[in-house]
Short mmCIF file of C-alpha atoms and ligand atoms in Angstrom, two decimals:
data_model
loop_
_atom_site.label_atom_id
_atom_site.label_comp_id
_atom_site.label_asym_id
_atom_site.label_seq_id
_atom_site.Cartn_x
_atom_site.Cartn_y
_atom_site.Cartn_z
CA MET A 1 10.21 28.67 24.89
CA ASN A 2 8.22 26.70 27.42
CA ILE A 3 4.62 27.45 26.55
CA ARG A 4 2.50 28.16 29.62
CA VAL A 5 -1.21 28.86 29.32
CA ARG A 6 -4.04 29.13 31.77
CA PHE A 7 -7.77 28.90 32.23
CA ALA A 8 -8.89 31.30 34.94
CA PRO A 9 -12.61 30.99 35.57
CA SER A 10 -14.49 33.07 38.10
CA PRO A 11 -16.26 30.53 40.31
CA THR A 12 -19.60 32.31 40.27
CA GLY A 13 -21.65 29.67 38.49
CA PRO A 14 -21.33 26.53 36.40
CA LEU A 15 -18.86 26.04 33.56
CA HIS A 16 -20.45 27.47 30.43
CA ILE A 17 -19.91 26.30 26.89
CA GLY A 18 -17.83 29.42 26.17
CA GLY A 19 -15.63 28.78 29.19
CA ALA A 20 -15.21 25.15 28.25
CA ARG A 21 -14.10 26.26 24.81
CA SER A 22 -11.50 28.66 26.29
CA ALA A 23 -10.25 25.86 28.53
CA LEU A 24 -10.09 23.47 25.59
CA PHE A 25 -8.18 25.85 23.31
CA ASN A 26 -5.66 26.51 26.08
CA TYR A 27 -5.36 22.81 26.78
CA LEU A 28 -4.82 21.99 23.10
CA TRP A 29 -2.27 24.75 22.67
CA ALA A 30 -0.33 23.51 25.68
CA ARG A 31 -0.45 19.87 24.59
CA LYS A 32 0.46 20.70 21.03
CA ASN A 33 3.56 22.58 22.21
CA LYS A 34 4.42 20.21 25.04
CA GLY A 35 3.76 23.10 27.36
CA THR A 36 1.93 23.51 30.64
CA PHE A 37 -1.77 24.08 31.15
CA ILE A 38 -2.77 25.79 34.38
CA VAL A 39 -6.19 26.11 35.99
CA ARG A 40 -6.61 28.78 38.62
CA SER A 41 -9.52 30.55 40.22
CA GLU A 42 -10.45 34.23 40.00
CA ASP A 43 -12.49 34.33 43.16
CA THR A 44 -12.14 37.97 44.17
CA ASP A 45 -15.84 38.64 43.77
CA LEU A 46 -16.41 37.57 47.34
CA GLU A 47 -20.16 37.78 47.16
CA ARG A 48 -20.69 35.77 44.03
CA SER A 49 -17.82 33.29 44.27
CA SER A 50 -18.17 29.96 45.98
CA ARG A 51 -16.16 26.82 46.50
CA GLU A 52 -19.14 24.91 45.26
CA SER A 53 -18.99 26.63 41.87
CA GLU A 54 -15.24 26.09 41.75
CA HIS A 55 -15.79 22.40 42.44
CA ASN A 56 -18.46 22.18 39.75
CA ILE A 57 -16.25 23.86 37.18
CA LEU A 58 -13.39 21.48 37.92
CA GLU A 59 -15.76 18.50 37.75
CA ALA A 60 -17.01 19.64 34.37
CA LEU A 61 -13.43 20.02 33.08
CA ARG A 62 -12.58 16.55 34.33
CA TRP A 63 -15.72 15.14 32.74
CA LEU A 64 -14.61 16.65 29.42
CA ASN A 65 -11.22 15.08 29.99
CA ILE A 66 -9.52 18.47 29.84
CA GLN A 67 -6.74 17.79 32.31
CA TRP A 68 -4.49 20.43 33.77
CA ASP A 69 -0.87 20.08 34.77
CA GLU A 70 -0.70 22.76 37.36
CA GLY A 71 -3.12 24.77 39.48
CA ILE A 72 -5.98 24.12 41.83
CA GLU A 73 -5.86 20.58 43.19
CA ALA A 74 -2.92 19.77 40.91
CA GLY A 75 -0.51 22.03 42.80
CA GLY A 76 2.67 23.47 41.33
CA GLU A 77 5.47 25.89 41.94
CA HIS A 78 3.57 29.06 41.14
CA GLY A 79 0.75 28.71 43.65
CA PRO A 80 -1.39 29.40 45.47
CA TYR A 81 -3.84 29.23 42.60
CA ARG A 82 -6.82 31.04 44.10
CA GLN A 83 -6.75 34.80 44.01
CA THR A 84 -8.05 35.16 47.55
CA ASP A 85 -4.97 33.23 48.70
CA ARG A 86 -2.68 35.61 46.83
CA LEU A 87 -3.63 38.92 48.42
CA ALA A 88 -0.16 39.48 49.89
CA LEU A 89 1.32 39.20 46.44
CA TYR A 90 -1.06 41.78 44.96
CA LYS A 91 -0.15 44.06 47.84
CA GLU A 92 3.53 43.83 46.93
CA TYR A 93 2.78 44.71 43.33
CA THR A 94 0.53 47.55 44.42
CA GLU A 95 3.37 49.00 46.46
CA THR A 96 5.71 48.72 43.49
CA LEU A 97 3.25 50.65 41.34
CA MET A 98 2.69 53.26 44.05
CA THR A 99 6.38 53.76 44.56
CA SER A 100 7.05 54.21 40.87
CA GLY A 101 4.16 56.69 40.66
CA HIS A 102 2.01 54.50 38.41
CA ALA A 103 -0.69 54.19 41.01
CA TYR A 104 -2.22 56.42 43.66
CA TYR A 105 -4.83 56.49 46.40
CA CYS A 106 -8.20 57.92 45.51
CA TYR A 107 -10.67 59.04 48.15
CA CYS A 108 -13.56 60.13 45.97
CA THR A 109 -16.96 59.04 47.20
CA GLU A 110 -19.61 57.31 45.11
CA GLU A 111 -21.56 60.58 44.97
CA GLU A 112 -18.57 62.57 43.74
CA LEU A 113 -17.87 59.99 41.06
CA GLU A 114 -21.49 59.96 40.00
CA GLN A 115 -21.49 63.75 39.68
CA GLU A 116 -18.38 63.62 37.52
CA ARG A 117 -19.97 60.95 35.34
CA GLU A 118 -23.14 62.92 34.85
CA SER A 119 -21.38 66.15 33.98
CA LEU A 120 -19.18 64.35 31.40
CA ILE A 121 -22.22 62.70 29.84
CA ALA A 122 -23.98 66.07 29.74
CA LYS A 123 -21.01 67.47 27.80
CA GLY A 124 -21.15 64.51 25.40
CA GLU A 125 -17.87 63.07 26.65
CA THR A 126 -16.99 59.49 27.58
CA PRO A 127 -17.57 59.07 31.30
CA ARG A 128 -14.24 58.39 32.98
CA TYR A 129 -12.30 59.33 36.08
CA LEU A 130 -10.53 62.62 35.45
CA GLY A 131 -7.81 62.22 38.06
CA LYS A 132 -9.02 64.41 40.89
CA CYS A 133 -6.91 62.56 43.50
CA ARG A 134 -3.82 62.27 41.29
CA GLN A 135 -1.80 64.95 43.09
CA LEU A 136 -2.95 64.71 46.68
CA THR A 137 -0.37 65.80 49.23
CA LEU A 138 0.27 63.84 52.38
CA GLU A 139 -1.67 66.44 54.39
CA GLN A 140 -4.67 66.25 52.12
CA ARG A 141 -4.62 62.47 52.34
CA THR A 142 -4.38 62.51 56.10
CA ALA A 143 -7.28 64.91 56.31
CA LEU A 144 -9.44 62.73 54.08
CA GLU A 145 -8.57 59.66 56.11
CA LEU A 146 -9.49 61.47 59.28
CA GLU A 147 -12.94 61.98 57.73
CA GLY A 148 -13.14 58.20 57.76
CA ARG A 149 -12.73 57.74 54.01
CA LYS A 150 -11.20 54.49 52.81
CA PRO A 151 -9.22 54.86 49.60
CA VAL A 152 -9.15 52.75 46.47
CA VAL A 153 -5.96 52.47 44.43
CA ARG A 154 -6.12 53.78 40.88
CA PHE A 155 -3.77 53.20 37.99
CA ARG A 156 -2.43 56.40 36.42
CA VAL A 157 -3.22 56.09 32.71
CA PRO A 158 -0.68 57.92 30.52
CA GLU A 159 -2.09 60.55 28.22
CA GLY A 160 -2.11 60.45 24.45
CA GLU A 161 -0.70 56.99 24.06
CA ALA A 162 -1.64 54.43 21.46
CA ILE A 163 -1.75 51.01 23.06
CA ARG A 164 -0.95 48.37 20.47
CA ILE A 165 -1.96 44.81 21.02
CA SER A 166 -0.82 42.19 18.63
CA ASP A 167 -3.46 39.57 18.87
CA GLN A 168 -2.86 36.12 17.39
CA VAL A 169 -6.45 35.96 16.17
CA ARG A 170 -7.29 39.58 15.45
CA GLY A 171 -3.97 40.96 14.27
CA GLU A 172 -2.93 44.38 15.53
CA VAL A 173 -5.58 46.12 17.59
CA VAL A 174 -4.95 49.72 18.71
CA PHE A 175 -6.59 51.46 21.66
CA GLU A 176 -6.21 55.11 22.64
CA SER A 177 -5.20 55.67 26.24
CA ASN A 178 -7.16 58.91 26.40
CA GLY A 179 -10.56 57.29 26.54
CA ILE A 180 -9.67 55.06 29.42
CA GLY A 181 -9.44 57.17 32.57
CA ASP A 182 -7.57 56.12 35.68
CA TYR A 183 -9.09 52.81 36.72
CA VAL A 184 -9.31 51.14 40.09
CA ILE A 185 -6.82 48.34 40.66
CA VAL A 186 -7.48 47.78 44.36
CA LYS A 187 -10.89 48.31 45.93
CA SER A 188 -11.34 50.01 49.31
CA ASP A 189 -11.57 46.63 51.04
CA GLY A 190 -8.08 45.79 49.76
CA ILE A 191 -9.28 43.31 47.14
CA PRO A 192 -7.66 43.73 43.71
CA THR A 193 -9.80 44.15 40.61
CA TYR A 194 -9.73 41.68 37.75
CA ASN A 195 -7.52 43.76 35.42
CA PHE A 196 -4.81 44.07 38.04
CA ALA A 197 -4.91 40.63 39.63
CA VAL A 198 -4.92 38.88 36.27
CA VAL A 199 -1.71 40.66 35.27
CA VAL A 200 0.04 39.81 38.53
CA ASP A 201 -1.05 36.20 38.13
CA ASP A 202 0.01 35.97 34.51
CA ILE A 203 3.41 37.49 35.32
CA THR A 204 4.12 35.38 38.39
CA MET A 205 2.90 32.21 36.72
CA ALA A 206 5.10 32.93 33.68
CA ILE A 207 2.16 32.74 31.30
CA THR A 208 3.25 32.95 27.66
CA HIS A 209 -0.14 32.95 25.90
CA VAL A 210 -3.46 34.35 27.04
CA ILE A 211 -6.20 32.62 25.12
CA ARG A 212 -9.64 33.82 26.19
CA GLY A 213 -13.00 35.09 25.04
CA GLU A 214 -13.39 38.19 22.91
CA GLU A 215 -15.33 39.92 25.69
CA HIS A 216 -11.94 40.52 27.33
CA LEU A 217 -10.39 42.30 24.36
CA SER A 218 -11.54 45.68 25.73
CA ASN A 219 -9.85 44.88 29.06
CA THR A 220 -6.57 44.10 27.39
CA PRO A 221 -5.27 47.71 27.02
CA ARG A 222 -5.79 48.20 30.77
CA GLN A 223 -3.75 45.09 31.39
CA VAL A 224 -1.06 46.03 28.88
CA LEU A 225 -0.56 49.39 30.62
CA ILE A 226 0.14 47.56 33.87
CA TYR A 227 2.69 45.30 32.17
CA GLN A 228 4.38 48.40 30.80
CA ALA A 229 4.39 50.11 34.18
CA LEU A 230 5.99 47.05 35.72
CA GLY A 231 8.53 46.82 32.93
CA VAL A 232 7.46 43.33 31.96
CA SER A 233 6.60 42.30 28.43
CA SER A 234 3.02 41.18 27.81
CA PRO A 235 2.20 37.61 26.92
CA GLN A 236 0.85 36.81 23.47
CA PHE A 237 -2.87 37.45 23.35
CA ALA A 238 -5.42 35.43 21.40
CA HIS A 239 -9.03 36.50 21.74
CA ILE A 240 -11.48 33.95 20.48
CA SER A 241 -14.77 35.03 19.02
CA LEU A 242 -18.17 35.20 20.68
CA ILE A 243 -20.53 32.29 20.42
CA LEU A 244 -23.85 33.19 18.85
CA ASN A 245 -27.14 31.37 18.56
CA THR A 246 -28.39 30.29 15.17
CA ASP A 247 -30.58 33.41 15.11
CA GLY A 248 -27.51 35.64 15.45
CA GLY A 249 -28.01 36.71 19.07
CA LYS A 250 -25.40 36.14 21.76
CA MET A 251 -25.73 32.67 23.23
CA SER A 252 -27.62 33.15 26.45
CA LYS A 253 -29.43 31.16 29.03
CA ARG A 254 -32.77 32.27 27.68
CA ASP A 255 -32.20 30.40 24.43
CA GLY A 256 -31.51 27.07 26.06
CA ASP A 257 -28.71 25.22 27.69
CA THR A 258 -25.48 27.12 28.08
CA ALA A 259 -23.79 25.19 30.88
CA VAL A 260 -21.76 22.03 30.34
CA ILE A 261 -23.68 20.33 33.14
CA ASP A 262 -26.93 20.77 31.18
CA TYR A 263 -25.49 18.63 28.40
CA TRP A 264 -23.92 16.19 30.83
CA LYS A 265 -27.32 15.65 32.47
CA LYS A 266 -29.09 15.18 29.16
CA GLY A 267 -26.75 12.38 28.23
CA TYR A 268 -24.37 13.97 25.77
CA LEU A 269 -20.98 12.30 25.59
CA PRO A 270 -17.99 14.33 26.72
CA GLU A 271 -16.01 13.41 23.61
CA ALA A 272 -18.85 14.78 21.47
CA ILE A 273 -18.97 18.05 23.41
CA VAL A 274 -15.21 18.43 23.07
CA ASN A 275 -15.39 17.72 19.35
CA PHE A 276 -18.24 20.19 18.92
CA ILE A 277 -16.77 23.07 20.92
CA ALA A 278 -13.41 22.66 19.21
CA LEU A 279 -15.21 23.57 16.00
CA LEU A 280 -16.71 26.72 17.55
CA GLY A 281 -14.28 29.20 16.12
CA TRP A 282 -11.52 26.84 15.05
CA SER A 283 -11.60 25.09 11.70
CA PRO A 284 -9.46 22.17 10.67
CA SER A 285 -7.64 22.33 7.34
CA GLY A 286 -9.35 19.25 5.88
CA GLU A 287 -12.94 18.10 5.51
CA GLU A 288 -12.96 15.79 8.52
CA GLU A 289 -15.48 16.76 11.18
CA PHE A 290 -14.91 14.12 13.84
CA TYR A 291 -11.94 14.53 16.13
CA THR A 292 -10.86 12.83 19.32
CA LEU A 293 -8.98 14.89 21.86
CA ASP A 294 -5.69 13.43 20.61
CA GLU A 295 -6.56 14.20 17.03
CA LEU A 296 -7.51 17.72 18.00
CA THR A 297 -4.17 18.15 19.74
CA GLU A 298 -2.46 17.09 16.57
CA ALA A 299 -4.55 19.32 14.30
CA PHE A 300 -5.01 22.43 16.46
CA SER A 301 -3.35 25.73 15.69
CA LEU A 302 -4.10 29.30 16.70
CA ASP A 303 -3.84 30.56 13.14
CA ARG A 304 -6.93 28.57 12.17
CA VAL A 305 -8.98 30.26 14.89
CA SER A 306 -11.48 32.53 13.23
CA LYS A 307 -12.23 36.19 13.93
CA SER A 308 -15.88 35.85 13.02
CA PRO A 309 -18.39 34.76 15.61
CA ALA A 310 -19.00 31.06 16.06
CA VAL A 311 -22.52 29.73 15.84
CA PHE A 312 -23.85 27.30 18.38
CA ASP A 313 -25.92 24.95 16.29
CA ARG A 314 -27.73 22.40 18.39
CA HIS A 315 -28.49 20.25 15.33
CA LYS A 316 -24.82 19.94 14.62
CA LEU A 317 -24.13 19.03 18.22
CA ASN A 318 -26.83 16.36 18.05
CA TYR A 319 -25.39 15.03 14.83
CA ILE A 320 -21.91 14.80 16.36
CA ASN A 321 -23.25 13.24 19.54
CA ALA A 322 -25.25 10.64 17.58
CA HIS A 323 -22.04 9.72 15.79
CA TYR A 324 -20.26 9.07 19.10
CA ILE A 325 -23.23 7.19 20.54
CA LYS A 326 -23.04 4.77 17.60
CA LYS A 327 -19.39 4.11 18.41
CA THR A 328 -19.93 3.52 22.12
CA LEU A 329 -20.24 0.07 23.69
CA PRO A 330 -23.70 -0.85 25.07
CA GLU A 331 -22.32 -1.28 28.60
CA ARG A 332 -21.24 2.34 28.74
CA LEU A 333 -24.42 3.57 27.07
CA ALA A 334 -26.41 1.56 29.61
CA GLU A 335 -24.74 3.46 32.44
CA LEU A 336 -25.46 6.74 30.71
CA VAL A 337 -29.11 6.06 30.00
CA LEU A 338 -29.70 4.58 33.45
CA PRO A 339 -30.52 7.84 35.30
CA HIS A 340 -33.16 8.63 32.70
CA VAL A 341 -34.75 5.23 33.11
CA GLN A 342 -34.58 5.57 36.89
CA GLU A 343 -36.23 8.94 36.64
CA LEU A 344 -39.27 7.22 35.17
CA GLY A 345 -39.30 4.78 38.08
CA ILE A 346 -38.64 1.82 35.83
CA LEU A 347 -35.38 0.72 37.40
CA PRO A 348 -34.42 1.09 41.06
CA TYR A 349 -31.85 3.59 42.32
CA GLU A 350 -30.32 0.83 44.38
CA GLU A 351 -28.57 -2.15 42.90
CA ARG A 352 -30.13 -3.85 39.90
CA SER A 353 -30.77 -7.57 39.46
CA ALA A 354 -28.89 -9.40 36.70
CA GLU A 355 -32.15 -9.54 34.81
CA GLN A 356 -32.71 -5.79 35.08
CA GLN A 357 -29.16 -5.15 33.91
CA GLN A 358 -29.69 -7.42 30.95
CA TRP A 359 -32.89 -5.60 30.12
CA LEU A 360 -31.10 -2.24 30.33
CA ILE A 361 -28.35 -3.34 27.96
CA GLY A 362 -30.89 -4.81 25.55
CA PHE A 363 -32.95 -1.65 25.73
CA ILE A 364 -30.11 0.72 24.92
CA GLY A 365 -28.79 -1.64 22.23
CA ALA A 366 -32.21 -1.61 20.53
CA ILE A 367 -32.52 2.17 20.40
CA SER A 368 -29.04 3.67 20.45
CA GLU A 369 -28.96 4.19 16.68
CA LYS A 370 -32.00 6.42 16.98
CA LEU A 371 -30.73 8.72 19.71
CA SER A 372 -29.18 12.17 19.55
CA TYR A 373 -28.58 12.11 23.31
CA LEU A 374 -29.40 9.61 25.99
CA ALA A 375 -32.27 11.42 27.70
CA GLU A 376 -34.20 10.76 24.50
CA GLY A 377 -34.17 7.13 25.58
CA LYS A 378 -37.15 7.99 27.77
CA ASP A 379 -39.32 8.42 24.70
CA PHE A 380 -38.72 4.78 23.79
CA ILE A 381 -39.48 3.18 27.12
CA HIS A 382 -43.12 2.53 26.26
CA TYR A 383 -42.05 0.02 23.61
CA PHE A 384 -40.16 -2.11 26.07
CA HIS A 385 -41.85 -1.86 29.43
CA GLY A 386 -45.29 -2.63 30.83
CA ASP A 387 -48.29 -4.69 29.77
CA VAL A 388 -50.41 -2.02 28.09
CA PRO A 389 -49.64 -0.67 24.60
CA LEU A 390 -50.07 2.97 23.63
CA GLU A 391 -53.47 3.65 22.20
CA PRO A 392 -53.40 3.21 18.41
CA GLU A 393 -54.77 6.05 16.35
CA GLY A 394 -55.56 6.75 12.69
CA GLU A 395 -53.74 4.42 10.35
CA ALA A 396 -52.55 2.24 13.19
CA LEU A 397 -56.10 1.67 14.32
CA GLU A 398 -57.05 0.81 10.74
CA VAL A 399 -54.34 -1.85 10.67
CA LEU A 400 -56.08 -3.63 13.53
CA GLY A 401 -59.33 -3.61 11.52
CA GLY A 402 -57.87 -5.97 8.89
CA GLU A 403 -59.82 -9.19 8.44
CA GLN A 404 -56.76 -11.40 9.00
CA VAL A 405 -55.90 -9.69 12.30
CA PRO A 406 -57.86 -11.87 14.78
CA ALA A 407 -56.21 -15.00 13.35
CA VAL A 408 -52.77 -13.35 13.34
CA LEU A 409 -52.98 -12.28 16.96
CA ALA A 410 -54.42 -15.58 18.09
CA LEU A 411 -51.63 -17.54 16.45
CA PHE A 412 -49.01 -15.10 17.71
CA GLY A 413 -50.31 -15.49 21.27
CA GLU A 414 -50.29 -19.25 20.97
CA LYS A 415 -46.72 -19.33 19.71
CA VAL A 416 -45.50 -16.94 22.40
CA ARG A 417 -47.08 -19.13 25.04
CA GLU A 418 -45.45 -22.25 23.62
CA ILE A 419 -41.94 -21.06 22.91
CA ASP A 420 -39.21 -21.99 25.40
CA LEU A 421 -37.15 -18.86 25.17
CA LEU A 422 -38.04 -15.47 23.74
CA SER A 423 -34.91 -14.15 22.13
CA GLY A 424 -34.09 -12.04 19.08
CA PRO A 425 -33.36 -15.06 16.84
CA SER A 426 -36.26 -17.15 18.17
CA VAL A 427 -38.69 -14.27 17.57
CA LYS A 428 -37.44 -13.91 14.00
CA VAL A 429 -38.13 -17.60 13.39
CA LEU A 430 -41.51 -17.38 15.10
CA LEU A 431 -42.70 -14.53 12.90
CA LYS A 432 -41.46 -16.26 9.76
CA GLN A 433 -43.31 -19.42 10.70
CA MET A 434 -46.49 -17.42 11.14
CA THR A 435 -46.39 -16.03 7.60
CA LYS A 436 -45.97 -19.59 6.30
CA GLU A 437 -48.71 -21.11 8.40
CA LEU A 438 -51.17 -18.33 7.66
CA LYS A 439 -50.06 -18.07 4.03
CA LEU A 440 -49.91 -14.31 4.33
CA GLY A 441 -47.42 -11.72 3.15
CA GLY A 442 -45.01 -10.51 5.83
CA LYS A 443 -46.57 -7.10 6.22
CA LEU A 444 -50.03 -8.53 6.94
CA VAL A 445 -48.51 -10.41 9.86
CA TYR A 446 -45.85 -8.09 11.24
CA MET A 447 -47.85 -4.89 11.12
CA PRO A 448 -50.81 -6.04 13.22
CA VAL A 449 -48.41 -7.65 15.69
CA ARG A 450 -46.46 -4.40 15.89
CA VAL A 451 -49.55 -2.24 16.34
CA ALA A 452 -51.16 -4.64 18.82
CA LEU A 453 -47.95 -4.63 20.88
CA THR A 454 -46.98 -0.99 20.65
CA GLY A 455 -49.94 1.00 19.32
CA GLN A 456 -47.56 2.39 16.68
CA MET A 457 -46.81 1.72 13.01
CA HIS A 458 -43.10 2.37 13.45
CA GLY A 459 -40.50 1.90 16.09
CA PRO A 460 -37.66 -0.34 17.13
CA GLU A 461 -37.38 -3.85 15.68
CA LEU A 462 -40.00 -6.36 16.80
CA TYR A 463 -37.30 -8.92 17.54
CA ASP A 464 -35.82 -6.40 20.04
CA ILE A 465 -39.15 -5.34 21.51
CA ILE A 466 -40.63 -8.78 22.13
CA PRO A 467 -37.81 -10.36 24.18
CA LEU A 468 -37.39 -7.19 26.24
CA LEU A 469 -41.10 -6.94 27.00
CA GLY A 470 -41.06 -10.56 28.07
CA ARG A 471 -43.72 -13.19 27.66
CA GLU A 472 -46.14 -11.83 30.23
CA ASN A 473 -46.17 -8.27 28.96
CA VAL A 474 -46.42 -9.42 25.35
CA LEU A 475 -49.45 -11.56 26.14
CA GLY A 476 -50.91 -8.78 28.26
CA ARG A 477 -50.59 -6.25 25.46
CA ILE A 478 -52.07 -8.61 22.88
CA ALA A 479 -55.02 -9.24 25.19
CA VAL A 480 -55.54 -5.50 25.68
CA SER A 481 -55.52 -4.88 21.92
CA GLU A 482 -57.84 -7.81 21.27
CA THR A 483 -60.43 -6.63 23.74
CA ARG A 484 -60.16 -2.90 23.04
CA TYR A 485 -59.55 -2.55 19.34
CA LEU A 486 -60.73 -5.70 17.55
CA SER A 487 -64.33 -5.62 16.46
N1 LIG B 501 -12.18 35.26 35.15
C1 LIG B 501 -12.17 35.68 33.77
C2 LIG B 501 -13.32 35.01 33.07
O1 LIG B 501 -13.84 34.04 33.59
C3 LIG B 501 -10.85 35.29 33.15
C4 LIG B 501 -10.45 36.16 32.05
C5 LIG B 501 -9.05 35.88 31.57
O2 LIG B 501 -8.83 34.75 31.11
O3 LIG B 501 -8.23 36.76 31.66
O4 LIG B 501 -13.75 35.44 32.05
#
């Protein structure tokens, strides 16, 4: 069987982590089976859908390196791939369902429907459409249309049927048809609803597996009934679990970043996001926790997708991202940290000089081991830029009170002035020489230099800081510390 799967976002906002995970699982399943992965757009919510959102979703997929074989922008034989371009096709299918008696026009007004709802609720029953327009005659219909009413099309739900769904993740799930009520498949403006359009798309695109979020499980019986009415067998379903926050609530915007772009902007690496979201609901058979996209393709299977909710743990994401940062070349990291440095006004938005580029690479090289994501680079800028150190406090201030400190800083200043080139190795030698000349233990030399330069007891290596600050800034900072903090 040629496996064909799809990701069918509604372009009403950015790509969320949950959507990215659905896309990834479909992608992996297709790759694993040498099948086809399709991306299409469910843009029938005319008010909320936009081309801009569609574009952003596709950009986010591309950034994650989740490539599709067929669909929007890629083309293919089963297009068009936007629902609003497929209205004629839905119309054909609607006619088929009307002709076979599986669908009918309904003229009920909002008020009538509301009344029905309220009276069912009052009787303690599930609110649903009871089928008032099921048996309208042609005369009745004509009369209603003459009143100016525009009909919707409803699907006729069979009574007393058990709808069985065999779900690859959840096993057999049974729904009773009686609770459902005849649902709208085409709205009065002629636009199909999700449950109908998705079935037509999945049939005409020859989809074999529907892998999507658990929130769609309750829609599935409505879709299965349409397959049955059309005499087409359903695809295999696999509903992947919800993503929860660490506190057990559903992952939502209120609790932090939910869109892929949020992570992109903060300087997470796409390979880390992919690795992390793959583990949201899927577990590998071994202990390994780091996977490239190719390794995931190799290892992925639907039977290791879990029924229980996945937990979005930011610490774990940071841990995975830090791992990938450590493996990334400084040139690439420099590009990724650049916008954050620019944001602080430290590097220009236009082209950089060779010197600035060198500084940027040195900067990221000096701190990359300490970062969970690249926006954190901003917190380290003060070590490497400008001629004034942070103000030392507490213990750091005490360090500068040491009796050897004036001599240490004086000698350090002298040596920095004299040296030809400030580089990592030359700074190492310089500091060593100082301990010898002053006959002092290393700490008594390095610590005051560190505090005088940075105002801090800890931080990146001095031999990284000093060359990146440059001679002028180093001397400037020493002078500031000498005048402000030395008694
Ligand atoms: N547009 C739906 C969504 O974004 C697609 C659901 C499906 O895959 O059937 O959730």
